[in-house]
mmCIF file of C-alpha atoms and ligand atoms in Angstrom:
data_model
loop_
_atom_site.group_PDB
_atom_site.id
_atom_site.type_symbol
_atom_site.label_atom_id
_atom_site.label_comp_id
_atom_site.label_asym_id
_atom_site.label_seq_id
_atom_site.Cartn_x
_atom_site.Cartn_y
_atom_site.Cartn_z
ATOM 1 C CA MET A 15 -21.147 5.637 -18.938
ATOM 2 C CA ILE A 16 -22.935 6.426 -15.727
ATOM 3 C CA ILE A 17 -22.564 3.382 -13.609
ATOM 4 C CA SER A 18 -24.405 2.446 -10.476
ATOM 5 C CA ASP A 19 -21.865 3.193 -7.799
ATOM 6 C CA ASP A 20 -19.281 1.951 -5.379
ATOM 7 C CA ASP A 21 -15.570 1.853 -5.220
ATOM 8 C CA ASN A 22 -13.158 -1.035 -5.662
ATOM 9 C CA LYS A 23 -14.635 -3.930 -3.885
ATOM 10 C CA LYS A 24 -12.449 -5.788 -1.519
ATOM 11 C CA SER A 25 -14.739 -7.494 0.651
ATOM 12 C CA SER A 26 -14.827 -10.539 2.747
ATOM 13 C CA PRO A 27 -12.778 -13.271 1.122
ATOM 14 C CA ASN A 28 -15.525 -15.172 -0.598
ATOM 15 C CA LEU A 29 -17.612 -12.188 -1.501
ATOM 16 C CA GLY A 30 -17.426 -9.541 -4.114
ATOM 17 C CA SER A 31 -15.017 -9.073 -6.947
ATOM 18 C CA SER A 32 -12.888 -6.134 -7.853
ATOM 19 C CA ASN A 33 -13.467 -3.721 -10.697
ATOM 20 C CA ILE A 34 -9.855 -4.280 -11.584
ATOM 21 C CA LYS A 35 -10.581 -7.868 -12.431
ATOM 22 C CA LYS A 36 -13.615 -6.913 -14.440
ATOM 23 C CA ILE A 37 -11.549 -4.589 -16.611
ATOM 24 C CA GLN A 38 -8.971 -7.257 -17.284
ATOM 25 C CA ASN A 39 -11.779 -9.531 -18.263
ATOM 26 C CA ASP A 40 -13.013 -6.943 -20.725
ATOM 27 C CA LYS A 41 -9.762 -7.220 -22.595
ATOM 28 C CA ALA A 42 -9.687 -10.982 -22.505
ATOM 29 C CA GLY A 43 -12.173 -11.902 -25.194
ATOM 30 C CA LYS A 44 -15.819 -11.280 -25.746
ATOM 31 C CA ALA A 45 -17.685 -14.559 -25.286
ATOM 32 C CA LYS A 46 -15.831 -15.426 -22.117
ATOM 33 C CA VAL A 47 -16.306 -11.970 -20.714
ATOM 34 C CA GLU A 48 -20.035 -11.876 -21.356
ATOM 35 C CA LYS A 49 -20.496 -15.067 -19.414
ATOM 36 C CA SER A 50 -18.444 -14.069 -16.400
ATOM 37 C CA LYS A 51 -20.014 -10.617 -16.453
ATOM 38 C CA ASP A 52 -23.463 -12.168 -16.133
ATOM 39 C CA LEU A 53 -22.440 -14.009 -13.033
ATOM 40 C CA GLU A 54 -20.663 -11.008 -11.628
ATOM 41 C CA ALA A 55 -23.545 -8.725 -12.450
ATOM 42 C CA VAL A 56 -25.922 -10.868 -10.430
ATOM 43 C CA SER A 57 -23.722 -10.945 -7.362
ATOM 44 C CA ASN A 58 -22.796 -7.265 -7.660
ATOM 45 C CA GLU A 59 -26.427 -6.349 -8.041
ATOM 46 C CA PHE A 60 -27.231 -8.288 -4.897
ATOM 47 C CA ASP A 61 -24.339 -6.662 -3.004
ATOM 48 C CA GLU A 62 -25.342 -3.221 -4.187
ATOM 49 C CA THR A 63 -28.994 -3.577 -3.265
ATOM 50 C CA TYR A 64 -28.054 -4.911 0.129
ATOM 51 C CA GLU A 65 -25.458 -2.201 0.720
ATOM 52 C CA LYS A 66 -27.850 0.501 -0.392
ATOM 53 C CA THR A 67 -30.493 -0.640 2.083
ATOM 54 C CA ILE A 68 -28.207 -0.167 5.047
ATOM 55 C CA ARG A 69 -26.162 2.734 3.745
ATOM 56 C CA PRO A 70 -26.555 5.867 5.911
ATOM 57 C CA LYS A 71 -28.300 8.742 4.147
ATOM 58 C CA THR A 72 -27.442 11.633 6.495
ATOM 59 C CA PHE A 73 -24.469 12.767 8.576
ATOM 60 C CA ASP A 74 -26.430 11.911 11.724
ATOM 61 C CA GLU A 75 -26.732 8.307 10.617
ATOM 62 C CA TYR A 76 -23.102 8.107 9.534
ATOM 63 C CA ILE A 77 -20.797 6.693 12.194
ATOM 64 C CA GLY A 78 -17.044 7.481 12.316
ATOM 65 C CA GLN A 79 -14.769 9.813 10.276
ATOM 66 C CA SER A 80 -15.717 12.566 12.729
ATOM 67 C CA ASN A 81 -13.110 15.110 11.582
ATOM 68 C CA LEU A 82 -14.122 14.759 7.983
ATOM 69 C CA LYS A 83 -17.795 14.967 8.877
ATOM 70 C CA GLU A 84 -17.230 18.242 10.750
ATOM 71 C CA THR A 85 -15.251 19.721 7.847
ATOM 72 C CA LEU A 86 -17.962 18.731 5.410
ATOM 73 C CA LYS A 87 -20.825 20.049 7.529
ATOM 74 C CA ILE A 88 -19.136 23.447 7.771
ATOM 75 C CA SER A 89 -18.337 23.593 4.060
ATOM 76 C CA ILE A 90 -21.887 22.614 3.138
ATOM 77 C CA GLU A 91 -23.398 25.209 5.472
ATOM 78 C CA ALA A 92 -21.047 27.905 4.132
ATOM 79 C CA SER A 93 -21.862 27.054 0.524
ATOM 80 C CA LYS A 94 -25.580 27.257 1.315
ATOM 81 C CA ARG A 95 -25.180 30.671 2.979
ATOM 82 C CA ARG A 96 -23.107 31.969 0.076
ATOM 83 C CA ASN A 97 -25.434 30.325 -2.399
ATOM 84 C CA VAL A 98 -22.541 28.801 -4.347
ATOM 85 C CA PRO A 99 -21.779 25.146 -5.107
ATOM 86 C CA LEU A 100 -19.613 23.247 -2.696
ATOM 87 C CA ASP A 101 -15.864 23.173 -3.465
ATOM 88 C CA HIS A 102 -14.619 20.143 -5.368
ATOM 89 C CA LEU A 103 -13.730 17.333 -2.999
ATOM 90 C CA LEU A 104 -11.226 14.514 -3.173
ATOM 91 C CA PHE A 105 -11.567 11.482 -0.893
ATOM 92 C CA TYR A 106 -8.768 8.994 -0.710
ATOM 93 C CA GLY A 107 -8.080 5.858 1.258
ATOM 94 C CA PRO A 108 -8.532 2.092 1.104
ATOM 95 C CA PRO A 109 -11.714 0.625 -0.405
ATOM 96 C CA GLY A 110 -14.828 0.100 1.688
ATOM 97 C CA LEU A 111 -14.366 3.029 4.081
ATOM 98 C CA GLY A 112 -17.302 5.053 2.775
ATOM 99 C CA LYS A 113 -16.175 7.358 -0.034
ATOM 100 C CA THR A 114 -19.264 6.689 -2.154
ATOM 101 C CA THR A 115 -21.513 6.779 0.897
ATOM 102 C CA LEU A 116 -20.181 10.199 1.851
ATOM 103 C CA ALA A 117 -20.682 11.541 -1.664
ATOM 104 C CA ASN A 118 -24.312 10.406 -1.524
ATOM 105 C CA ILE A 119 -24.764 11.975 1.915
ATOM 106 C CA ILE A 120 -23.307 15.264 0.686
ATOM 107 C CA ALA A 121 -25.763 15.319 -2.220
ATOM 108 C CA ASN A 122 -28.584 14.508 0.151
ATOM 109 C CA GLU A 123 -27.576 17.169 2.672
ATOM 110 C CA CYS A 124 -27.192 19.751 -0.104
ATOM 111 C CA GLY A 125 -30.539 18.689 -1.589
ATOM 112 C CA VAL A 126 -29.046 18.083 -5.059
ATOM 113 C CA ASN A 127 -28.723 15.194 -7.493
ATOM 114 C CA ILE A 128 -25.613 13.079 -7.792
ATOM 115 C CA LYS A 129 -24.303 11.446 -10.945
ATOM 116 C CA ILE A 130 -21.992 8.553 -10.319
ATOM 117 C CA THR A 131 -19.369 7.227 -12.672
ATOM 118 C CA SER A 132 -15.879 5.819 -12.602
ATOM 119 C CA ALA A 133 -12.732 6.882 -14.467
ATOM 120 C CA PRO A 134 -12.391 3.689 -16.521
ATOM 121 C CA ALA A 135 -15.897 4.367 -17.898
ATOM 122 C CA LEU A 136 -14.730 7.750 -19.224
ATOM 123 C CA GLU A 137 -12.511 6.371 -21.914
ATOM 124 C CA ARG A 138 -13.537 8.587 -24.845
ATOM 125 C CA PRO A 139 -13.612 12.408 -24.739
ATOM 126 C CA ARG A 140 -17.324 12.332 -25.478
ATOM 127 C CA ASP A 141 -17.942 10.295 -22.296
ATOM 128 C CA ILE A 142 -16.713 13.036 -19.977
ATOM 129 C CA ILE A 143 -18.106 15.817 -22.204
ATOM 130 C CA GLY A 144 -21.514 14.131 -22.216
ATOM 131 C CA ILE A 145 -21.633 13.902 -18.449
ATOM 132 C CA LEU A 146 -20.396 17.468 -17.877
ATOM 133 C CA MET A 147 -22.968 18.852 -20.295
ATOM 134 C CA SER A 148 -25.759 16.862 -18.694
ATOM 135 C CA LEU A 149 -25.130 18.303 -15.225
ATOM 136 C CA LYS A 150 -27.672 20.708 -13.828
ATOM 137 C CA GLY A 151 -26.741 23.622 -11.564
ATOM 138 C CA GLY A 152 -25.342 22.566 -8.182
ATOM 139 C CA GLU A 153 -25.344 18.853 -8.994
ATOM 140 C CA ILE A 154 -22.623 16.533 -7.796
ATOM 141 C CA LEU A 155 -20.484 14.489 -10.144
ATOM 142 C CA PHE A 156 -18.851 11.546 -8.413
ATOM 143 C CA ILE A 157 -15.893 9.991 -10.226
ATOM 144 C CA ASP A 158 -14.593 6.844 -8.642
ATOM 145 C CA GLU A 159 -11.020 5.621 -9.192
ATOM 146 C CA ILE A 160 -10.237 9.115 -10.405
ATOM 147 C CA HIS A 161 -6.498 8.366 -10.535
ATOM 148 C CA ARG A 162 -7.280 6.256 -13.603
ATOM 149 C CA LEU A 163 -8.626 9.172 -15.632
ATOM 150 C CA ASN A 164 -6.799 9.456 -18.956
ATOM 151 C CA LYS A 165 -4.897 12.592 -19.959
ATOM 152 C CA VAL A 166 -7.505 13.775 -22.474
ATOM 153 C CA ALA A 167 -10.358 13.434 -19.989
ATOM 154 C CA GLU A 168 -8.256 15.290 -17.391
ATOM 155 C CA GLU A 169 -7.602 18.156 -19.800
ATOM 156 C CA ILE A 170 -11.325 18.436 -20.498
ATOM 157 C CA LEU A 171 -12.071 18.423 -16.800
ATOM 158 C CA TYR A 172 -9.635 21.210 -15.774
ATOM 159 C CA PRO A 173 -11.498 24.244 -17.186
ATOM 160 C CA ALA A 174 -14.814 22.639 -16.247
ATOM 161 C CA MET A 175 -13.689 22.382 -12.627
ATOM 162 C CA GLU A 176 -12.062 25.777 -12.511
ATOM 163 C CA ASP A 177 -14.255 28.064 -14.596
ATOM 164 C CA PHE A 178 -17.215 25.885 -15.630
ATOM 165 C CA PHE A 179 -16.611 25.676 -19.344
ATOM 166 C CA ILE A 180 -15.308 23.085 -21.760
ATOM 167 C CA ASP A 181 -13.409 23.535 -24.990
ATOM 168 C CA LEU A 182 -14.999 21.584 -27.812
ATOM 169 C CA THR A 183 -12.985 21.054 -30.983
ATOM 170 C CA THR A 184 -14.476 20.424 -34.397
ATOM 171 C CA GLY A 185 -12.859 19.690 -37.756
ATOM 172 C CA LYS A 186 -9.430 18.247 -38.504
ATOM 173 C CA SER A 187 -5.844 19.613 -38.601
ATOM 174 C CA GLN A 188 -5.925 22.950 -40.499
ATOM 175 C CA THR A 189 -9.660 23.459 -40.198
ATOM 176 C CA VAL A 190 -9.816 22.661 -36.513
ATOM 177 C CA LYS A 191 -11.984 25.060 -34.526
ATOM 178 C CA THR A 192 -12.359 25.372 -30.793
ATOM 179 C CA MET A 193 -15.614 26.359 -29.221
ATOM 180 C CA ARG A 194 -15.898 27.385 -25.615
ATOM 181 C CA VAL A 195 -19.077 25.952 -24.131
ATOM 182 C CA PRO A 196 -20.306 26.764 -20.646
ATOM 183 C CA VAL A 197 -21.370 24.016 -18.259
ATOM 184 C CA GLN A 198 -23.528 24.429 -15.186
ATOM 185 C CA LYS A 199 -21.783 24.995 -11.872
ATOM 186 C CA PHE A 200 -21.238 21.623 -10.260
ATOM 187 C CA THR A 201 -19.224 19.954 -7.537
ATOM 188 C CA LEU A 202 -16.833 17.185 -8.442
ATOM 189 C CA VAL A 203 -16.300 14.527 -5.802
ATOM 190 C CA GLY A 204 -13.344 12.352 -6.732
ATOM 191 C CA ALA A 205 -12.504 9.120 -4.969
ATOM 192 C CA THR A 206 -9.284 7.187 -5.131
ATOM 193 C CA THR A 207 -7.426 4.457 -3.339
ATOM 194 C CA LYS A 208 -4.180 5.994 -4.592
ATOM 195 C CA ALA A 209 -3.875 9.714 -3.973
ATOM 196 C CA GLY A 210 -0.234 9.550 -5.038
ATOM 197 C CA ALA A 211 -1.200 8.380 -8.507
ATOM 198 C CA LEU A 212 -3.247 11.510 -9.191
ATOM 199 C CA SER A 213 -1.571 14.072 -11.415
ATOM 200 C CA GLY A 214 -0.497 17.251 -9.602
ATOM 201 C CA PRO A 215 -2.684 19.618 -11.675
ATOM 202 C CA LEU A 216 -5.772 17.493 -11.033
ATOM 203 C CA ARG A 217 -5.101 17.194 -7.296
ATOM 204 C CA ASP A 218 -4.563 20.965 -7.045
ATOM 205 C CA ARG A 219 -8.036 21.650 -8.393
ATOM 206 C CA PHE A 220 -9.769 20.087 -5.409
ATOM 207 C CA GLY A 221 -10.640 22.553 -2.641
ATOM 208 C CA ILE A 222 -10.947 19.835 -0.010
ATOM 209 C CA VAL A 223 -8.688 16.799 0.018
ATOM 210 C CA HIS A 224 -9.359 14.286 2.758
ATOM 211 C CA ARG A 225 -8.106 10.866 3.710
ATOM 212 C CA LEU A 226 -10.635 8.389 5.060
ATOM 213 C CA GLU A 227 -9.331 6.571 8.102
ATOM 214 C CA PHE A 228 -9.799 2.975 9.144
ATOM 215 C CA TYR A 229 -12.576 2.638 11.733
ATOM 216 C CA THR A 230 -12.080 1.823 15.404
ATOM 217 C CA ALA A 231 -13.612 -1.352 16.837
ATOM 218 C CA GLU A 232 -16.116 0.746 18.808
ATOM 219 C CA GLU A 233 -17.232 2.621 15.692
ATOM 220 C CA LEU A 234 -17.590 -0.608 13.768
ATOM 221 C CA LYS A 235 -19.564 -2.147 16.593
ATOM 222 C CA GLU A 236 -22.045 0.750 16.356
ATOM 223 C CA ILE A 237 -22.216 0.305 12.581
ATOM 224 C CA VAL A 238 -22.867 -3.419 13.021
ATOM 225 C CA LYS A 239 -25.654 -2.760 15.544
ATOM 226 C CA ARG A 240 -27.248 -0.151 13.294
ATOM 227 C CA SER A 241 -27.154 -2.377 10.207
ATOM 228 C CA ALA A 242 -28.488 -5.363 12.154
ATOM 229 C CA ARG A 243 -31.381 -3.179 13.370
ATOM 230 C CA ILE A 244 -32.243 -2.204 9.798
ATOM 231 C CA LEU A 245 -32.033 -5.822 8.690
ATOM 232 C CA ASN A 246 -34.196 -6.991 11.608
ATOM 233 C CA THR A 247 -31.396 -9.265 12.740
ATOM 234 C CA GLU A 248 -31.081 -9.807 16.457
ATOM 235 C CA ILE A 249 -27.541 -9.314 17.760
ATOM 236 C CA ASP A 250 -26.094 -8.861 21.235
ATOM 237 C CA GLU A 251 -23.247 -6.549 22.282
ATOM 238 C CA GLU A 252 -20.619 -9.280 22.256
ATOM 239 C CA GLY A 253 -21.769 -10.614 18.902
ATOM 240 C CA ALA A 254 -21.527 -7.100 17.443
ATOM 241 C CA MET A 255 -18.033 -6.661 18.895
ATOM 242 C CA GLU A 256 -16.874 -9.997 17.511
ATOM 243 C CA ILE A 257 -17.924 -8.972 13.998
ATOM 244 C CA ALA A 258 -16.402 -5.510 14.489
ATOM 245 C CA LEU A 259 -13.039 -6.953 15.504
ATOM 246 C CA ARG A 260 -12.901 -9.213 12.493
ATOM 247 C CA SER A 261 -13.944 -6.708 9.828
ATOM 248 C CA ARG A 262 -10.522 -5.309 8.907
ATOM 249 C CA ALA A 263 -11.572 -1.930 10.326
ATOM 250 C CA THR A 264 -13.826 -1.553 7.268
ATOM 251 C CA PRO A 265 -17.618 -0.960 7.346
ATOM 252 C CA ARG A 266 -18.299 -2.618 4.014
ATOM 253 C CA ILE A 267 -16.760 -5.815 5.310
ATOM 254 C CA ALA A 268 -18.587 -5.526 8.649
ATOM 255 C CA ASN A 269 -21.896 -5.203 6.825
ATOM 256 C CA ARG A 270 -21.215 -8.265 4.717
ATOM 257 C CA LEU A 271 -20.176 -10.283 7.720
ATOM 258 C CA ILE A 272 -23.421 -9.416 9.513
ATOM 259 C CA LYS A 273 -25.283 -10.910 6.591
ATOM 260 C CA ARG A 274 -23.216 -14.086 6.706
ATOM 261 C CA ALA A 275 -23.452 -14.365 10.500
ATOM 262 C CA GLY A 276 -27.210 -13.674 10.330
ATOM 263 C CA ASP A 277 -27.659 -16.508 7.815
ATOM 264 C CA TYR A 278 -25.583 -18.779 10.001
ATOM 265 C CA ALA A 279 -27.588 -17.869 13.110
ATOM 266 C CA LEU A 280 -30.845 -18.540 11.289
ATOM 267 C CA VAL A 281 -29.841 -21.945 9.990
ATOM 268 C CA LYS A 282 -27.792 -23.253 12.916
ATOM 269 C CA SER A 283 -29.444 -21.533 15.870
ATOM 270 C CA ASP A 284 -32.392 -19.291 16.776
ATOM 271 C CA GLY A 285 -31.499 -16.393 14.462
ATOM 272 C CA LYS A 286 -29.708 -14.277 17.078
ATOM 273 C CA ILE A 287 -26.061 -13.349 16.513
ATOM 274 C CA THR A 288 -24.175 -13.984 19.733
ATOM 275 C CA LYS A 289 -20.425 -13.990 20.178
ATOM 276 C CA GLU A 290 -20.402 -17.757 19.794
ATOM 277 C CA ILE A 291 -22.460 -17.709 16.603
ATOM 278 C CA ALA A 292 -20.376 -14.869 15.121
ATOM 279 C CA ASN A 293 -17.266 -16.798 15.965
ATOM 280 C CA LEU A 294 -18.489 -20.017 14.333
ATOM 281 C CA ALA A 295 -19.802 -18.193 11.263
ATOM 282 C CA LEU A 296 -16.562 -16.293 10.705
ATOM 283 C CA ASN A 297 -14.375 -19.335 11.320
ATOM 284 C CA ASN A 298 -16.481 -21.063 8.725
ATOM 285 C CA LEU A 299 -15.539 -18.307 6.274
ATOM 286 C CA ASN A 300 -11.862 -18.722 7.179
ATOM 287 C CA ILE A 301 -11.719 -15.249 8.658
ATOM 288 C CA ASP A 302 -9.383 -15.278 11.617
ATOM 289 C CA SER A 303 -9.306 -13.337 14.869
ATOM 290 C CA LEU A 304 -7.701 -10.292 13.188
ATOM 291 C CA GLY A 305 -10.076 -10.406 10.241
ATOM 292 C CA LEU A 306 -7.483 -11.846 7.854
ATOM 293 C CA ASP A 307 -8.683 -14.068 5.035
ATOM 294 C CA ASN A 308 -6.930 -16.828 3.097
ATOM 295 C CA THR A 309 -5.176 -14.424 0.726
ATOM 296 C CA ASP A 310 -3.901 -12.198 3.540
ATOM 297 C CA ARG A 311 -2.481 -15.216 5.314
ATOM 298 C CA ALA A 312 -1.065 -16.668 2.103
ATOM 299 C CA LEU A 313 0.732 -13.372 1.452
ATOM 300 C CA LEU A 314 2.296 -13.238 4.914
ATOM 301 C CA LYS A 315 3.185 -16.956 4.862
ATOM 302 C CA LEU A 316 4.823 -16.590 1.479
ATOM 303 C CA ILE A 317 7.106 -13.843 2.783
ATOM 304 C CA ILE A 318 7.921 -15.856 5.900
ATOM 305 C CA GLU A 319 8.456 -19.255 4.307
ATOM 306 C CA LYS A 320 10.005 -18.378 0.952
ATOM 307 C CA TYR A 321 11.720 -15.085 1.648
ATOM 308 C CA ASN A 322 12.763 -15.372 5.304
ATOM 309 C CA GLY A 323 10.424 -12.577 6.292
ATOM 310 C CA GLY A 324 11.441 -10.274 3.426
ATOM 311 C CA PRO A 325 12.216 -7.900 1.926
ATOM 312 C CA VAL A 326 10.524 -9.049 -1.250
ATOM 313 C CA GLY A 327 9.122 -7.004 -4.124
ATOM 314 C CA VAL A 328 5.392 -6.679 -4.620
ATOM 315 C CA GLU A 329 5.759 -7.913 -8.220
ATOM 316 C CA THR A 330 7.160 -11.227 -6.968
ATOM 317 C CA LEU A 331 4.366 -11.550 -4.431
ATOM 318 C CA ALA A 332 1.742 -10.837 -7.083
ATOM 319 C CA VAL A 333 3.052 -13.554 -9.391
ATOM 320 C CA ALA A 334 3.323 -16.113 -6.606
ATOM 321 C CA LEU A 335 -0.189 -15.394 -5.346
ATOM 322 C CA GLY A 336 -1.807 -15.105 -8.769
ATOM 323 C CA GLU A 337 -3.165 -11.649 -7.910
ATOM 324 C CA ASP A 338 -2.456 -8.444 -9.726
ATOM 325 C CA ILE A 339 -0.141 -5.876 -8.195
ATOM 326 C CA ARG A 340 -2.862 -3.280 -7.883
ATOM 327 C CA THR A 341 -5.118 -5.607 -5.905
ATOM 328 C CA ILE A 342 -2.290 -6.402 -3.513
ATOM 329 C CA GLU A 343 -1.353 -2.750 -3.095
ATOM 330 C CA ASP A 344 -4.846 -1.275 -2.890
ATOM 331 C CA VAL A 345 -6.861 -4.022 -1.303
ATOM 332 C CA TYR A 346 -4.721 -6.325 0.812
ATOM 333 C CA GLU A 347 -1.790 -4.258 1.953
ATOM 334 C CA PRO A 348 -3.433 -1.233 3.599
ATOM 335 C CA TYR A 349 -4.961 -3.261 6.410
ATOM 336 C CA LEU A 350 -1.872 -5.458 6.854
ATOM 337 C CA LEU A 351 0.225 -2.291 7.161
ATOM 338 C CA GLN A 352 -2.274 -0.614 9.467
ATOM 339 C CA SER A 353 -2.453 -3.635 11.759
ATOM 340 C CA GLY A 354 1.332 -3.795 12.056
ATOM 341 C CA LEU A 355 1.762 -7.166 10.350
ATOM 342 C CA LEU A 356 3.535 -5.918 7.254
ATOM 343 C CA MET A 357 6.039 -3.160 6.514
ATOM 344 C CA ARG A 358 6.965 -1.431 3.294
ATOM 345 C CA THR A 359 10.657 -0.751 2.891
ATOM 346 C CA LEU A 360 12.663 0.627 0.023
ATOM 347 C CA ARG A 361 13.806 -2.894 -0.825
ATOM 348 C CA GLY A 362 10.339 -4.454 -0.649
ATOM 349 C CA ARG A 363 7.827 -5.873 1.812
ATOM 350 C CA THR A 364 8.828 -7.385 5.149
ATOM 351 C CA VAL A 365 6.689 -9.023 7.803
ATOM 352 C CA THR A 366 6.826 -8.066 11.461
ATOM 353 C CA LYS A 367 7.256 -10.089 14.635
ATOM 354 C CA GLN A 368 3.471 -9.857 15.134
ATOM 355 C CA ALA A 369 2.889 -11.515 11.764
ATOM 356 C CA TYR A 370 5.154 -14.447 12.698
ATOM 357 C CA GLU A 371 3.372 -14.830 16.024
ATOM 358 C CA HIS A 372 -0.131 -14.425 14.614
ATOM 359 C CA LEU A 373 0.498 -17.227 12.129
ATOM 360 C CA GLY A 374 2.079 -19.477 14.747
ATOM 361 C CA TYR A 375 5.714 -19.184 13.650
ATOM 362 C CA LYS A 376 8.667 -18.439 15.889
ATOM 363 C CA ALA A 377 9.919 -14.946 15.067
ATOM 364 C CA PRO A 378 13.604 -14.767 14.118
ATOM 365 C CA GLY A 379 15.865 -13.226 16.731
ATOM 366 C CA HIS A 380 16.535 -9.972 14.898
ATOM 367 C CA LEU A 381 12.832 -9.128 15.197
ATOM 368 C CA ASN A 382 12.891 -9.468 18.992
ATOM 369 C CA ASN A 383 13.672 -5.912 20.133
ATOM 370 C CA GLY A 384 16.247 -5.715 17.419
ATOM 371 C CA GLN A 385 18.567 -8.047 19.384
ATOM 372 C CA MET A 386 19.976 -11.324 18.211
ATOM 373 C CA GLY A 387 18.816 -14.264 20.305
ATOM 374 C CA LEU A 388 21.267 -16.776 21.724
ATOM 375 C CA PHE A 389 20.516 -19.408 19.113
ATOM 376 C CA ASP A 390 19.907 -17.276 16.021
HETATM 377 N N1 ADE B 9 -22.622 1.527 6.830
HETATM 378 C C1 ADE B 9 -21.498 1.636 6.126
HETATM 379 N N2 ADE B 9 -20.743 2.646 6.584
HETATM 380 C C2 ADE B 9 -21.402 3.199 7.609
HETATM 381 C C3 ADE B 9 -21.111 4.274 8.494
HETATM 382 N N3 ADE B 9 -19.982 4.966 8.417
HETATM 383 N N4 ADE B 9 -22.030 4.550 9.436
HETATM 384 C C4 ADE B 9 -23.144 3.852 9.518
HETATM 385 N N5 ADE B 9 -23.461 2.814 8.732
HETATM 386 C C5 ADE B 9 -22.598 2.491 7.780
#
């Protein structure tokens, strides 16, 4: 049940697939699943190898999230001086912002091993028990999508997190016996795209809870330049900025776009990513000037054309788009909300004036400074 790594993969439109889809596939029927898994495994393996090559290994290499980095550096130093394991940490925020990367950096900076798994892989009690008992002193356990942990696994985790023991039960009904078994002191790093979906008792057991923020264009530009350097891809300042601006404020997407733009530059030009080449490559992928892909635009257009700009419920949107609700909420919406194109209201989703304008529609009068226009 220890999987390779990485959180929910939204990615550039044509790349990557989400874990959510994989799990649905698992339930869909064996033969079909095996086949699609093979294909997915190949592309995921490629993505993972590529991502691992350029993934920063130390805080010095890691660009952005400066507040979080400072907090972590202090906590790590303090835990070293006290000679105790680092407090349990919870990272939350949209996919692709670096939760797994940070967990790996923490392990590296602490000089300890990390074991990486994800909540859906901890289905049976023995899965979580097995991992907890395999941990050596000071090691880090990274659980991705931790909000999806089942109740039984959570209950097993509580005493392990708090007092480093687990209660093992043997026998049935009247003969049931509980044995208290110690586990080595460890640090749990939990990652989630949905902090709100975590149970209160679980959330309360993390000493440090931190939200990962979207990256600024300048930060992403630095990330793009660094990754291009590692990949031996030539890129100029403007080319790096163009990719940064169209990466949905997300490093994972920026890194994938460099790869695509690098391929494009190699085949169509002299291999160097300039602004023009980046522009052509990204247009070719249907990624627009704000980094939106076909699904983002389809979602906004649907609200504009079929629901007069909203409000409309996410369930309705999911059905119309053929996506699941979780993918819309966790993968598509955060950036649309952040970039001011979409709003969440009590009655559902509405688009903003900027969304109308970005997609080339005339915004209705009530969206213009809240005043009705003459002809509305
Ligand atoms: N690659 C992915 N995320 C990164 C980050 N935050 N800094 C540097 N390179 C990265």
